[in-house]
Amino acid sequence: MANSIEELQLGIYDNTDLGVFGEGSMQKALICFRCQTAKEIFSQYSFQNKVVIDIGCGQGQVTQALRGAGFCQAFGFDITPKRIKAISQDAPYYFLARGQNLPFRDASIAGITIYEVFEHLPANEAIQMLEEVSRVLQPGGITILSTPNTLSWGHRLRNFVAGQNGTGSTREDHVNEVNYLQLKEIFKSCQLNILELKGLGLIPGMWHAQKFFPIASLQNLNIRLGYPFPQYASETLVVAKNPLKPNSGLLNVPRKVQELIGAD
């Protein structure tokens, strides 16, 4: 891709302390990184005129960023009715749907982003979502997923302080945190070929940690070396391709989606 994942993160990471993102800079920087990663990777595969979707779109930033970058058939899906109602009033490309039951036929989607969704689903539903991704992706279609890594030293430290064994979740609403090795096996079982697997965030709270030397130097070195130790990273980013042969087009798609993507 034009800019590697490392270059994208360094560009955002280096600007965070300069006040570029203002209040709540950590969350804004993370969102910016997700948007930039999606645009760069999907641009590499020339998906601008193909259907790309964001599962668990939240406030719609990734979908909006893709559309602003020329991905005219980008759509966002979320399970929260109030959220979808709010963000779709002036932007009719957000829809209510579950990742385990996407309203598309087999092999009909070029690209899918799934940022910080996997850990909020029970294990069986998370796997069902990836199986659904495998079903709807076109041959050569790309999915991008990020989720916490339970092998990170941050997880280990929290568990040690709490007097727990193993690698428990970092938040109460995270019901299914896995490690990067487990994630590799899950993608394999869902017939998705991993192209890149990166460990993001050697330092917990990485977007603020650069204030403190030598933590800043350690984090920068980790990024520039291409994340040589993903097992210790706080997040795992996966870029995977669907190798399966095509099946059919769109099925049971809401009328509004059909109209927007010309699927009549």
PDB file of C-alpha atoms in Angstrom:
ATOM      1  CA  MET A   1       0.000   0.000   0.000  1.00  0.00           C
ATOM      2  CA  ALA A   2       1.124   3.598  -0.510  1.00  0.00           C
ATOM      3  CA  ASN A   3       1.671   4.032   3.213  1.00  0.00           C
ATOM      4  CA  SER A   4       2.371   1.056   5.443  1.00  0.00           C
ATOM      5  CA  ILE A   5       0.420   0.511   8.647  1.00  0.00           C
ATOM      6  CA  GLU A   6       3.559   1.565  10.504  1.00  0.00           C
ATOM      7  CA  GLU A   7       3.813   4.830   8.556  1.00  0.00           C
ATOM      8  CA  LEU A   8       0.148   5.624   9.133  1.00  0.00           C
ATOM      9  CA  GLN A   9       0.418   5.055  12.854  1.00  0.00           C
ATOM     10  CA  LEU A  10       3.644   7.044  13.189  1.00  0.00           C
ATOM     11  CA  GLY A  11       2.095   9.980  11.348  1.00  0.00           C
ATOM     12  CA  ILE A  12      -0.889  10.076  13.681  1.00  0.00           C
ATOM     13  CA  TYR A  13       1.115   9.146  16.772  1.00  0.00           C
ATOM     14  CA  ASP A  14       3.694  11.875  16.201  1.00  0.00           C
ATOM     15  CA  ASN A  15       1.007  14.572  15.909  1.00  0.00           C
ATOM     16  CA  THR A  16      -1.111  13.647  18.924  1.00  0.00           C
ATOM     17  CA  ASP A  17       0.856  15.556  21.550  1.00  0.00           C
ATOM     18  CA  LEU A  18       0.996  18.619  19.329  1.00  0.00           C
ATOM     19  CA  GLY A  19      -2.665  19.291  20.067  1.00  0.00           C
ATOM     20  CA  VAL A  20      -3.835  18.233  16.619  1.00  0.00           C
ATOM     21  CA  PHE A  21      -6.631  16.142  18.082  1.00  0.00           C
ATOM     22  CA  GLY A  22      -7.423  18.368  21.085  1.00  0.00           C
ATOM     23  CA  GLU A  23      -9.492  17.086  23.992  1.00  0.00           C
ATOM     24  CA  GLY A  24      -9.984  13.329  24.018  1.00  0.00           C
ATOM     25  CA  SER A  25      -6.943  12.967  21.766  1.00  0.00           C
ATOM     26  CA  MET A  26      -6.485   9.247  22.426  1.00  0.00           C
ATOM     27  CA  GLN A  27      -9.895   8.275  21.046  1.00  0.00           C
ATOM     28  CA  LYS A  28      -9.698  10.750  18.178  1.00  0.00           C
ATOM     29  CA  ALA A  29      -6.264   9.488  17.195  1.00  0.00           C
ATOM     30  CA  LEU A  30      -7.442   5.879  17.226  1.00  0.00           C
ATOM     31  CA  ILE A  31     -10.430   6.750  15.038  1.00  0.00           C
ATOM     32  CA  CYS A  32      -8.175   8.665  12.661  1.00  0.00           C
ATOM     33  CA  PHE A  33      -5.841   5.670  12.409  1.00  0.00           C
ATOM     34  CA  ARG A  34      -8.763   3.339  11.633  1.00  0.00           C
ATOM     35  CA  CYS A  35     -10.071   5.671   8.934  1.00  0.00           C
ATOM     36  CA  GLN A  36      -6.659   6.099   7.339  1.00  0.00           C
ATOM     37  CA  THR A  37      -5.936   2.358   7.424  1.00  0.00           C
ATOM     38  CA  ALA A  38      -9.245   1.540   5.718  1.00  0.00           C
ATOM     39  CA  LYS A  39      -8.704   4.181   3.023  1.00  0.00           C
ATOM     40  CA  GLU A  40      -5.125   3.126   2.309  1.00  0.00           C
ATOM     41  CA  ILE A  41      -5.801  -0.614   2.138  1.00  0.00           C
ATOM     42  CA  PHE A  42      -9.017  -0.366   0.128  1.00  0.00           C
ATOM     43  CA  SER A  43      -7.328   2.096  -2.256  1.00  0.00           C
ATOM     44  CA  GLN A  44      -4.556  -0.409  -2.868  1.00  0.00           C
ATOM     45  CA  TYR A  45      -7.177  -2.846  -4.159  1.00  0.00           C
ATOM     46  CA  SER A  46      -9.076  -0.164  -6.139  1.00  0.00           C
ATOM     47  CA  PHE A  47     -12.348  -0.587  -4.230  1.00  0.00           C
ATOM     48  CA  GLN A  48     -13.506   3.000  -4.874  1.00  0.00           C
ATOM     49  CA  ASN A  49     -16.420   1.897  -7.069  1.00  0.00           C
ATOM     50  CA  LYS A  50     -17.193  -1.310  -5.191  1.00  0.00           C
ATOM     51  CA  VAL A  51     -19.339  -2.003  -2.141  1.00  0.00           C
ATOM     52  CA  VAL A  52     -17.435  -1.717   1.148  1.00  0.00           C
ATOM     53  CA  ILE A  53     -19.039  -1.885   4.585  1.00  0.00           C
ATOM     54  CA  ASP A  54     -18.151  -1.075   8.179  1.00  0.00           C
ATOM     55  CA  ILE A  55     -19.582  -3.539  10.726  1.00  0.00           C
ATOM     56  CA  GLY A  56     -20.214  -1.911  14.098  1.00  0.00           C
ATOM     57  CA  CYS A  57     -19.959   1.547  12.548  1.00  0.00           C
ATOM     58  CA  GLY A  58     -20.673   3.426  15.802  1.00  0.00           C
ATOM     59  CA  GLN A  59     -20.867   7.128  15.014  1.00  0.00           C
ATOM     60  CA  GLY A  60     -20.064   6.423  11.367  1.00  0.00           C
ATOM     61  CA  GLN A  61     -16.594   7.964  11.168  1.00  0.00           C
ATOM     62  CA  VAL A  62     -15.006   5.198   9.097  1.00  0.00           C
ATOM     63  CA  THR A  63     -17.892   5.083   6.601  1.00  0.00           C
ATOM     64  CA  GLN A  64     -17.872   8.859   6.314  1.00  0.00           C
ATOM     65  CA  ALA A  65     -14.100   8.919   5.796  1.00  0.00           C
ATOM     66  CA  LEU A  66     -14.337   6.289   3.056  1.00  0.00           C
ATOM     67  CA  ARG A  67     -17.074   8.193   1.248  1.00  0.00           C
ATOM     68  CA  GLY A  68     -15.072  11.399   1.553  1.00  0.00           C
ATOM     69  CA  ALA A  69     -12.137   9.604  -0.063  1.00  0.00           C
ATOM     70  CA  GLY A  70     -14.191   8.551  -3.093  1.00  0.00           C
ATOM     71  CA  PHE A  71     -15.592   5.214  -1.942  1.00  0.00           C
ATOM     72  CA  CYS A  72     -19.082   6.075  -3.129  1.00  0.00           C
ATOM     73  CA  GLN A  73     -20.572   2.713  -2.171  1.00  0.00           C
ATOM     74  CA  ALA A  74     -19.431   2.628   1.466  1.00  0.00           C
ATOM     75  CA  PHE A  75     -22.092   1.699   4.024  1.00  0.00           C
ATOM     76  CA  GLY A  76     -22.171   1.424   7.794  1.00  0.00           C
ATOM     77  CA  PHE A  77     -24.049  -1.158   9.864  1.00  0.00           C
ATOM     78  CA  ASP A  78     -24.700  -1.194  13.603  1.00  0.00           C
ATOM     79  CA  ILE A  79     -27.051  -2.939  16.036  1.00  0.00           C
ATOM     80  CA  THR A  80     -28.091   0.187  17.981  1.00  0.00           C
ATOM     81  CA  PRO A  81     -31.383   1.607  16.621  1.00  0.00           C
ATOM     82  CA  LYS A  82     -31.015   5.051  18.233  1.00  0.00           C
ATOM     83  CA  ARG A  83     -27.503   5.457  16.893  1.00  0.00           C
ATOM     84  CA  ILE A  84     -28.467   4.446  13.360  1.00  0.00           C
ATOM     85  CA  LYS A  85     -31.491   6.738  13.447  1.00  0.00           C
ATOM     86  CA  ALA A  86     -29.348   9.670  14.567  1.00  0.00           C
ATOM     87  CA  ILE A  87     -26.505   9.298  12.068  1.00  0.00           C
ATOM     88  CA  SER A  88     -28.657   8.317   9.078  1.00  0.00           C
ATOM     89  CA  GLN A  89     -30.877  11.422   9.119  1.00  0.00           C
ATOM     90  CA  ASP A  90     -28.524  13.408   6.891  1.00  0.00           C
ATOM     91  CA  ALA A  91     -26.541  10.427   5.582  1.00  0.00           C
ATOM     92  CA  PRO A  92     -28.760   7.674   4.137  1.00  0.00           C
ATOM     93  CA  TYR A  93     -26.050   5.012   4.017  1.00  0.00           C
ATOM     94  CA  TYR A  94     -26.231   3.679   7.573  1.00  0.00           C
ATOM     95  CA  PHE A  95     -28.406   0.674   8.368  1.00  0.00           C
ATOM     96  CA  LEU A  96     -29.451  -1.523  11.247  1.00  0.00           C
ATOM     97  CA  ALA A  97     -27.974  -5.019  10.938  1.00  0.00           C
ATOM     98  CA  ARG A  98     -26.031  -7.615  12.887  1.00  0.00           C
ATOM     99  CA  GLY A  99     -22.620  -8.769  11.736  1.00  0.00           C
ATOM    100  CA  GLN A 100     -23.814 -12.361  11.985  1.00  0.00           C
ATOM    101  CA  ASN A 101     -26.653 -11.761   9.526  1.00  0.00           C
ATOM    102  CA  LEU A 102     -25.629  -9.309   6.837  1.00  0.00           C
ATOM    103  CA  PRO A 103     -28.265  -8.451   4.195  1.00  0.00           C
ATOM    104  CA  PHE A 104     -26.118  -9.455   1.223  1.00  0.00           C
ATOM    105  CA  ARG A 105     -25.765 -12.423  -1.070  1.00  0.00           C
ATOM    106  CA  ASP A 106     -22.666 -14.574  -1.236  1.00  0.00           C
ATOM    107  CA  ALA A 107     -19.540 -12.983  -2.739  1.00  0.00           C
ATOM    108  CA  SER A 108     -21.075  -9.512  -3.112  1.00  0.00           C
ATOM    109  CA  ILE A 109     -18.861  -7.242  -0.969  1.00  0.00           C
ATOM    110  CA  ALA A 110     -15.353  -6.031  -1.825  1.00  0.00           C
ATOM    111  CA  GLY A 111     -14.163  -4.790   1.573  1.00  0.00           C
ATOM    112  CA  ILE A 112     -15.230  -4.989   5.221  1.00  0.00           C
ATOM    113  CA  THR A 113     -13.924  -3.210   8.315  1.00  0.00           C
ATOM    114  CA  ILE A 114     -14.577  -4.537  11.830  1.00  0.00           C
ATOM    115  CA  TYR A 115     -12.940  -2.249  14.374  1.00  0.00           C
ATOM    116  CA  GLU A 116     -13.260  -3.198  18.061  1.00  0.00           C
ATOM    117  CA  VAL A 117     -16.400  -5.331  17.639  1.00  0.00           C
ATOM    118  CA  PHE A 118     -15.116  -8.890  18.052  1.00  0.00           C
ATOM    119  CA  GLU A 119     -14.510  -8.565  21.807  1.00  0.00           C
ATOM    120  CA  HIS A 120     -18.073  -7.357  22.481  1.00  0.00           C
ATOM    121  CA  LEU A 121     -19.644 -10.553  21.119  1.00  0.00           C
ATOM    122  CA  PRO A 122     -19.890 -13.967  22.795  1.00  0.00           C
ATOM    123  CA  ALA A 123     -17.369 -16.362  21.261  1.00  0.00           C
ATOM    124  CA  ASN A 124     -19.906 -18.250  19.131  1.00  0.00           C
ATOM    125  CA  GLU A 125     -21.384 -15.006  17.753  1.00  0.00           C
ATOM    126  CA  ALA A 126     -17.936 -13.565  17.008  1.00  0.00           C
ATOM    127  CA  ILE A 127     -17.060 -16.659  14.970  1.00  0.00           C
ATOM    128  CA  GLN A 128     -20.457 -16.518  13.244  1.00  0.00           C
ATOM    129  CA  MET A 129     -19.673 -12.935  12.260  1.00  0.00           C
ATOM    130  CA  LEU A 130     -16.385 -13.946  10.620  1.00  0.00           C
ATOM    131  CA  GLU A 131     -18.107 -16.841   8.870  1.00  0.00           C
ATOM    132  CA  GLU A 132     -20.628 -14.321   7.562  1.00  0.00           C
ATOM    133  CA  VAL A 133     -17.781 -12.072   6.431  1.00  0.00           C
ATOM    134  CA  SER A 134     -16.277 -15.015   4.563  1.00  0.00           C
ATOM    135  CA  ARG A 135     -19.648 -15.680   2.947  1.00  0.00           C
ATOM    136  CA  VAL A 136     -20.312 -12.165   1.646  1.00  0.00           C
ATOM    137  CA  LEU A 137     -16.771 -11.232   0.592  1.00  0.00           C
ATOM    138  CA  GLN A 138     -15.965 -11.458  -3.097  1.00  0.00           C
ATOM    139  CA  PRO A 139     -12.991 -13.565  -4.219  1.00  0.00           C
ATOM    140  CA  GLY A 140     -10.009 -11.416  -3.329  1.00  0.00           C
ATOM    141  CA  GLY A 141     -12.172  -9.318  -0.996  1.00  0.00           C
ATOM    142  CA  ILE A 142     -10.451  -7.777   2.006  1.00  0.00           C
ATOM    143  CA  THR A 143     -11.445  -7.538   5.647  1.00  0.00           C
ATOM    144  CA  ILE A 144      -9.716  -5.433   8.312  1.00  0.00           C
ATOM    145  CA  LEU A 145     -10.283  -6.302  11.974  1.00  0.00           C
ATOM    146  CA  SER A 146      -8.855  -4.989  15.231  1.00  0.00           C
ATOM    147  CA  THR A 147      -9.375  -6.349  18.738  1.00  0.00           C
ATOM    148  CA  PRO A 148      -7.522  -6.451  22.102  1.00  0.00           C
ATOM    149  CA  ASN A 149      -4.770  -9.025  22.574  1.00  0.00           C
ATOM    150  CA  THR A 150      -4.920 -10.943  25.859  1.00  0.00           C
ATOM    151  CA  LEU A 151      -1.249 -11.948  25.678  1.00  0.00           C
ATOM    152  CA  SER A 152      -0.146  -8.322  26.010  1.00  0.00           C
ATOM    153  CA  TRP A 153       1.962  -7.415  29.002  1.00  0.00           C
ATOM    154  CA  GLY A 154      -0.717  -4.887  29.938  1.00  0.00           C
ATOM    155  CA  HIS A 155      -3.241  -7.723  30.369  1.00  0.00           C
ATOM    156  CA  ARG A 156      -0.721  -9.752  32.312  1.00  0.00           C
ATOM    157  CA  LEU A 157       0.057  -6.860  34.633  1.00  0.00           C
ATOM    158  CA  ARG A 158      -3.614  -6.128  35.323  1.00  0.00           C
ATOM    159  CA  ASN A 159      -4.271  -9.793  36.084  1.00  0.00           C
ATOM    160  CA  PHE A 160      -1.254  -9.971  38.373  1.00  0.00           C
ATOM    161  CA  VAL A 161      -2.359  -6.893  40.318  1.00  0.00           C
ATOM    162  CA  ALA A 162      -5.896  -8.305  40.542  1.00  0.00           C
ATOM    163  CA  GLY A 163      -4.548 -11.663  41.709  1.00  0.00           C
ATOM    164  CA  GLN A 164      -5.990 -13.486  38.695  1.00  0.00           C
ATOM    165  CA  ASN A 165      -4.528 -16.295  36.653  1.00  0.00           C
ATOM    166  CA  GLY A 166      -4.686 -16.383  32.873  1.00  0.00           C
ATOM    167  CA  THR A 167      -5.566 -13.465  30.610  1.00  0.00           C
ATOM    168  CA  GLY A 168      -8.894 -11.932  31.521  1.00  0.00           C
ATOM    169  CA  SER A 169     -10.787  -9.111  29.806  1.00  0.00           C
ATOM    170  CA  THR A 170      -9.822  -5.497  30.305  1.00  0.00           C
ATOM    171  CA  ARG A 171     -13.408  -4.190  30.485  1.00  0.00           C
ATOM    172  CA  GLU A 172     -16.755  -5.485  31.655  1.00  0.00           C
ATOM    173  CA  ASP A 173     -18.303  -5.045  28.207  1.00  0.00           C
ATOM    174  CA  HIS A 174     -15.534  -7.135  26.641  1.00  0.00           C
ATOM    175  CA  VAL A 175     -16.977 -10.626  26.837  1.00  0.00           C
ATOM    176  CA  ASN A 176     -14.665 -12.299  24.342  1.00  0.00           C
ATOM    177  CA  GLU A 177     -11.101 -11.040  24.323  1.00  0.00           C
ATOM    178  CA  VAL A 178      -8.655 -13.396  22.588  1.00  0.00           C
ATOM    179  CA  ASN A 179      -4.926 -13.427  21.888  1.00  0.00           C
ATOM    180  CA  TYR A 180      -3.325 -12.975  18.500  1.00  0.00           C
ATOM    181  CA  LEU A 181      -2.556 -16.704  18.148  1.00  0.00           C
ATOM    182  CA  GLN A 182      -6.196 -17.630  18.744  1.00  0.00           C
ATOM    183  CA  LEU A 183      -7.241 -14.966  16.242  1.00  0.00           C
ATOM    184  CA  LYS A 184      -5.003 -16.532  13.584  1.00  0.00           C
ATOM    185  CA  GLU A 185      -6.685 -19.894  14.093  1.00  0.00           C
ATOM    186  CA  ILE A 186     -10.170 -18.370  14.009  1.00  0.00           C
ATOM    187  CA  PHE A 187      -9.459 -16.634  10.690  1.00  0.00           C
ATOM    188  CA  LYS A 188      -8.083 -19.875   9.292  1.00  0.00           C
ATOM    189  CA  SER A 189     -11.181 -21.804  10.372  1.00  0.00           C
ATOM    190  CA  CYS A 190     -13.363 -19.181   8.657  1.00  0.00           C
ATOM    191  CA  GLN A 191     -11.382 -19.590   5.417  1.00  0.00           C
ATOM    192  CA  LEU A 192      -9.914 -16.094   5.495  1.00  0.00           C
ATOM    193  CA  ASN A 193      -6.241 -15.840   4.504  1.00  0.00           C
ATOM    194  CA  ILE A 194      -4.263 -13.455   6.706  1.00  0.00           C
ATOM    195  CA  LEU A 195      -2.130 -11.002   4.715  1.00  0.00           C
ATOM    196  CA  GLU A 196      -0.921  -8.907   7.643  1.00  0.00           C
ATOM    197  CA  LEU A 197      -1.068  -9.360  11.399  1.00  0.00           C
ATOM    198  CA  LYS A 198       0.204  -6.427  13.439  1.00  0.00           C
ATOM    199  CA  GLY A 199       0.511  -5.821  17.150  1.00  0.00           C
ATOM    200  CA  LEU A 200      -0.662  -2.262  17.832  1.00  0.00           C
ATOM    201  CA  GLY A 201       0.284  -0.516  21.034  1.00  0.00           C
ATOM    202  CA  LEU A 202       3.232  -1.997  22.866  1.00  0.00           C
ATOM    203  CA  ILE A 203       2.547   0.635  25.503  1.00  0.00           C
ATOM    204  CA  PRO A 204      -0.989   0.762  26.978  1.00  0.00           C
ATOM    205  CA  GLY A 205      -2.451   4.224  26.387  1.00  0.00           C
ATOM    206  CA  MET A 206       0.105   4.550  23.609  1.00  0.00           C
ATOM    207  CA  TRP A 207      -1.269   7.812  22.247  1.00  0.00           C
ATOM    208  CA  HIS A 208      -0.429   9.546  25.534  1.00  0.00           C
ATOM    209  CA  ALA A 209       2.665   7.528  26.477  1.00  0.00           C
ATOM    210  CA  GLN A 210       4.954   9.437  24.118  1.00  0.00           C
ATOM    211  CA  LYS A 211       5.011  12.304  26.609  1.00  0.00           C
ATOM    212  CA  PHE A 212       7.245  10.262  28.861  1.00  0.00           C
ATOM    213  CA  PHE A 213      10.803   9.475  27.779  1.00  0.00           C
ATOM    214  CA  PRO A 214      12.020   6.703  27.354  1.00  0.00           C
ATOM    215  CA  ILE A 215       8.517   5.262  26.841  1.00  0.00           C
ATOM    216  CA  ALA A 216       8.181   7.455  23.779  1.00  0.00           C
ATOM    217  CA  SER A 217      11.376   6.071  22.279  1.00  0.00           C
ATOM    218  CA  LEU A 218      10.364   2.490  23.025  1.00  0.00           C
ATOM    219  CA  GLN A 219       6.961   2.932  21.388  1.00  0.00           C
ATOM    220  CA  ASN A 220       8.432   4.616  18.318  1.00  0.00           C
ATOM    221  CA  LEU A 221      11.058   1.884  17.985  1.00  0.00           C
ATOM    222  CA  ASN A 222       8.349  -0.782  18.200  1.00  0.00           C
ATOM    223  CA  ILE A 223       6.399   0.853  15.362  1.00  0.00           C
ATOM    224  CA  ARG A 224       9.446   1.450  13.153  1.00  0.00           C
ATOM    225  CA  LEU A 225      10.567  -2.161  13.539  1.00  0.00           C
ATOM    226  CA  GLY A 226       7.179  -3.337  12.269  1.00  0.00           C
ATOM    227  CA  TYR A 227       5.895  -4.670  15.598  1.00  0.00           C
ATOM    228  CA  PRO A 228       8.375  -7.549  16.008  1.00  0.00           C
ATOM    229  CA  PHE A 229       6.638  -8.800  19.156  1.00  0.00           C
ATOM    230  CA  PRO A 230       2.873  -8.926  18.448  1.00  0.00           C
ATOM    231  CA  GLN A 231       2.375 -11.221  21.440  1.00  0.00           C
ATOM    232  CA  TYR A 232       3.087  -8.283  23.766  1.00  0.00           C
ATOM    233  CA  ALA A 233       0.956  -5.676  21.964  1.00  0.00           C
ATOM    234  CA  SER A 234      -2.262  -4.406  23.503  1.00  0.00           C
ATOM    235  CA  GLU A 235      -4.182  -4.645  20.195  1.00  0.00           C
ATOM    236  CA  THR A 236      -4.108  -6.971  17.199  1.00  0.00           C
ATOM    237  CA  LEU A 237      -4.808  -5.678  13.683  1.00  0.00           C
ATOM    238  CA  VAL A 238      -5.563  -8.274  11.011  1.00  0.00           C
ATOM    239  CA  VAL A 239      -5.807  -7.722   7.254  1.00  0.00           C
ATOM    240  CA  ALA A 240      -7.196 -10.821   5.521  1.00  0.00           C
ATOM    241  CA  LYS A 241      -8.315 -11.865   2.046  1.00  0.00           C
ATOM    242  CA  ASN A 242     -11.142 -14.151   0.980  1.00  0.00           C
ATOM    243  CA  PRO A 243      -9.793 -16.777  -1.448  1.00  0.00           C
ATOM    244  CA  LEU A 244     -13.132 -18.419  -2.224  1.00  0.00           C
ATOM    245  CA  LYS A 245     -14.734 -18.614  -5.646  1.00  0.00           C
ATOM    246  CA  PRO A 246     -17.737 -16.369  -6.391  1.00  0.00           C
ATOM    247  CA  ASN A 247     -21.303 -17.448  -5.884  1.00  0.00           C
ATOM    248  CA  SER A 248     -24.005 -14.885  -6.514  1.00  0.00           C
ATOM    249  CA  GLY A 249     -25.041 -11.265  -6.070  1.00  0.00           C
ATOM    250  CA  LEU A 250     -27.236  -9.457  -3.570  1.00  0.00           C
ATOM    251  CA  LEU A 251     -30.038 -11.091  -1.625  1.00  0.00           C
ATOM    252  CA  ASN A 252     -32.707  -9.684   0.706  1.00  0.00           C
ATOM    253  CA  VAL A 253     -31.097  -6.259   0.649  1.00  0.00           C
ATOM    254  CA  PRO A 254     -33.183  -3.388   2.044  1.00  0.00           C
ATOM    255  CA  ARG A 255     -34.712  -1.375  -0.776  1.00  0.00           C
ATOM    256  CA  LYS A 256     -32.764   1.739   0.228  1.00  0.00           C
ATOM    257  CA  VAL A 257     -29.450  -0.140  -0.027  1.00  0.00           C
ATOM    258  CA  GLN A 258     -30.439  -1.555  -3.423  1.00  0.00           C
ATOM    259  CA  GLU A 259     -31.204   1.911  -4.719  1.00  0.00           C
ATOM    260  CA  LEU A 260     -27.972   3.389  -3.373  1.00  0.00           C
ATOM    261  CA  ILE A 261     -25.720   0.700  -4.852  1.00  0.00           C
ATOM    262  CA  GLY A 262     -27.662   0.214  -8.060  1.00  0.00           C
ATOM    263  CA  ALA A 263     -28.664  -3.372  -7.275  1.00  0.00           C
ATOM    264  CA  ASP A 264     -32.143  -3.327  -8.804  1.00  0.00           C
TER     265      ASP A 264
END
